[in-house]
Coordinates of C-alpha atoms in Angstrom, one line a residue:
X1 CA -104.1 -24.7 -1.2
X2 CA -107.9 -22.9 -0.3
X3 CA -110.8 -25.4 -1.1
X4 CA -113.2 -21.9 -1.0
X5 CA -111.2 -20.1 -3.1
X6 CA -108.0 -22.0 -4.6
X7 CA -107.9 -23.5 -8.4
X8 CA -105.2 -23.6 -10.7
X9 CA -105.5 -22.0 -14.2
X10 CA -103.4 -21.6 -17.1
X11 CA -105.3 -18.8 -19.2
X12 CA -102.6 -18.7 -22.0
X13 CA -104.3 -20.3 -24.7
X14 CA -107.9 -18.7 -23.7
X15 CA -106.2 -15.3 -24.0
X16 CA -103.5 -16.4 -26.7
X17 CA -100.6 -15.6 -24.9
X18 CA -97.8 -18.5 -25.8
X19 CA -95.9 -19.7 -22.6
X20 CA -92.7 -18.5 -22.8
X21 CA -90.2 -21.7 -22.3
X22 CA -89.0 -21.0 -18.6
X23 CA -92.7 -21.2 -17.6
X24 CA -93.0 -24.7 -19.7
X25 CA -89.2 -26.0 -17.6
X26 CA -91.2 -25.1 -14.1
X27 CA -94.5 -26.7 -15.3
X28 CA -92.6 -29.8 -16.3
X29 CA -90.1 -29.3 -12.8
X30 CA -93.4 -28.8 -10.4
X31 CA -96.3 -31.0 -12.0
X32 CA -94.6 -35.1 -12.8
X33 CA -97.0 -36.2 -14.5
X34 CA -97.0 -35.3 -19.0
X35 CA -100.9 -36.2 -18.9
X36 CA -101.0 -33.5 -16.0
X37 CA -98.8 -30.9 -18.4
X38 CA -101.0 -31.7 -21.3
X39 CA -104.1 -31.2 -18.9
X40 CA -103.1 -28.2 -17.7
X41 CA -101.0 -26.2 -20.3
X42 CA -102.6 -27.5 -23.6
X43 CA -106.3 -28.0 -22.3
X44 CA -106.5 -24.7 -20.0
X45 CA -108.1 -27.0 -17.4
X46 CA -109.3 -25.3 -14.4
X47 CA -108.5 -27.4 -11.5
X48 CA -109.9 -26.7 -8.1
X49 CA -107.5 -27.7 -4.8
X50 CA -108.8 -31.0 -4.3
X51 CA -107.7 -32.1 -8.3
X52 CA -104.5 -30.4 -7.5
X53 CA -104.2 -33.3 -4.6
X54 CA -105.2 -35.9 -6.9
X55 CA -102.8 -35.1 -9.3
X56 CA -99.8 -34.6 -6.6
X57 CA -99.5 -30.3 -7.9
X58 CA -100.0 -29.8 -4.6
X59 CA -99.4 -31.0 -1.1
X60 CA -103.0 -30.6 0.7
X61 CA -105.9 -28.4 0.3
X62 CA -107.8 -26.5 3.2
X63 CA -111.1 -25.3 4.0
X64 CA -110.3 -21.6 4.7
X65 CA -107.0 -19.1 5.1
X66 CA -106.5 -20.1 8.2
X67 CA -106.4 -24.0 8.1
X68 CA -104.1 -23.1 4.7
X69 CA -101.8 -20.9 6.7
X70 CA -102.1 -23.0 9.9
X71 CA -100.9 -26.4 7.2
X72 CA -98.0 -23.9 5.9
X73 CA -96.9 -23.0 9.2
X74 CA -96.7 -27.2 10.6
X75 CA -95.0 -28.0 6.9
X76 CA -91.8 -25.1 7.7
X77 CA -91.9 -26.2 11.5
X78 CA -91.5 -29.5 10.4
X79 CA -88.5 -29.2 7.8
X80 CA -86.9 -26.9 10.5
X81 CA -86.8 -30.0 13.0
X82 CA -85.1 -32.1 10.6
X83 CA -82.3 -30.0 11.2
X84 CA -80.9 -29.8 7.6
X85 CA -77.9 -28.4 6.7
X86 CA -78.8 -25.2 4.5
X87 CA -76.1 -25.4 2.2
X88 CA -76.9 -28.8 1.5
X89 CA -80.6 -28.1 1.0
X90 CA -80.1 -25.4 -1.7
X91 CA -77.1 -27.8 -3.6
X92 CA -80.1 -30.4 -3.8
X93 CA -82.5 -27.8 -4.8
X94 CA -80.5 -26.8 -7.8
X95 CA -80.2 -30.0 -8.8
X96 CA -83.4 -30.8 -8.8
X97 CA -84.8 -27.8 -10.9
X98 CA -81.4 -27.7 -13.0
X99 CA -83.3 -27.4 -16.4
X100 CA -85.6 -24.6 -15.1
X101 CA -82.7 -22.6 -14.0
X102 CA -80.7 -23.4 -16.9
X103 CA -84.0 -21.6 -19.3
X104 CA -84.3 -18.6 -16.4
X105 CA -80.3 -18.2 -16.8
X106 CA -80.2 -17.9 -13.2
X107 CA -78.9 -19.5 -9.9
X108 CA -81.4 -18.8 -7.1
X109 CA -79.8 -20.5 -4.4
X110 CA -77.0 -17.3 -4.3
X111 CA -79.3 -14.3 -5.8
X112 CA -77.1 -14.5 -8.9
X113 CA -79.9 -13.4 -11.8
X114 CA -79.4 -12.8 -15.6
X115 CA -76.8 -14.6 -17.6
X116 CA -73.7 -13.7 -16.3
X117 CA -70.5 -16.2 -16.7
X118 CA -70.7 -17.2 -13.5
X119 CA -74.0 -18.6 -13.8
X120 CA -73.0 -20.2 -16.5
X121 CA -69.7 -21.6 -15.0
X122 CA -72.1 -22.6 -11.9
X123 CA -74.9 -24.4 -14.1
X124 CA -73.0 -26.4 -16.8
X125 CA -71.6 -28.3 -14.2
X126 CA -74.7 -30.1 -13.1

């Protein structure tokens, strides 16, 4: 994430617009932490890159574009050398963010969207 120019801001309640629940299932699937949730979704906080580091929503934060694209770039080469199998790697991904795709309805690992029986086949067994 951009030091100069990167923060993280839910405007919802500022504009009173409710969050619709597949937005609270990735909020609770990307951020760990409830005190972080509450911070963020019930408190509108405005958190700048570094408090996105402290709080482990994001991985690092950068001084400009290109030490942020430069970090992105070394992150993908990195997973690449590990060699994963793919298959494998999007199994554990839909495990992992099983209650987000079970409120989206969809299976992203096969480009399966809307709420089809097959995705529904696909999801009740995790």
């Amino acid at each position: 994430m951009r030091k100069d120019r990167g923060f993280l801001y839910m405007s919802e309640l500022d504009i009173g617009y409710p969050i619709p629940i597949w937005f609270s299932a990735l909020v609770k699937c990307k951020v760990g932490s409830p005190a972080v949730w509450r911070e963020v979704v019930l408190k509108a906080a405005k958190l700048t890159a570094e408090m996105g580091v402290e709080r482990g929503i994001v991985d690092s934060a950068h001084d400009g574009v290109e030490e942020t694209v430069e970090a992105g770039v070394k992150l993908g080469e990195d997973l690449v050398r590990r060699n994963w199998d793919g298959k494998v790697y999007a199994g554990c991904r839909k495990t992992l963010y099983v209650e987000l795709l079970n409120k989206l309805g969809s299976d992203e690992t096969v480009g399966d969207y809307g709420d089809g029986e097959a995705n529904k086949k696909t999801l009740s067994k995790l």
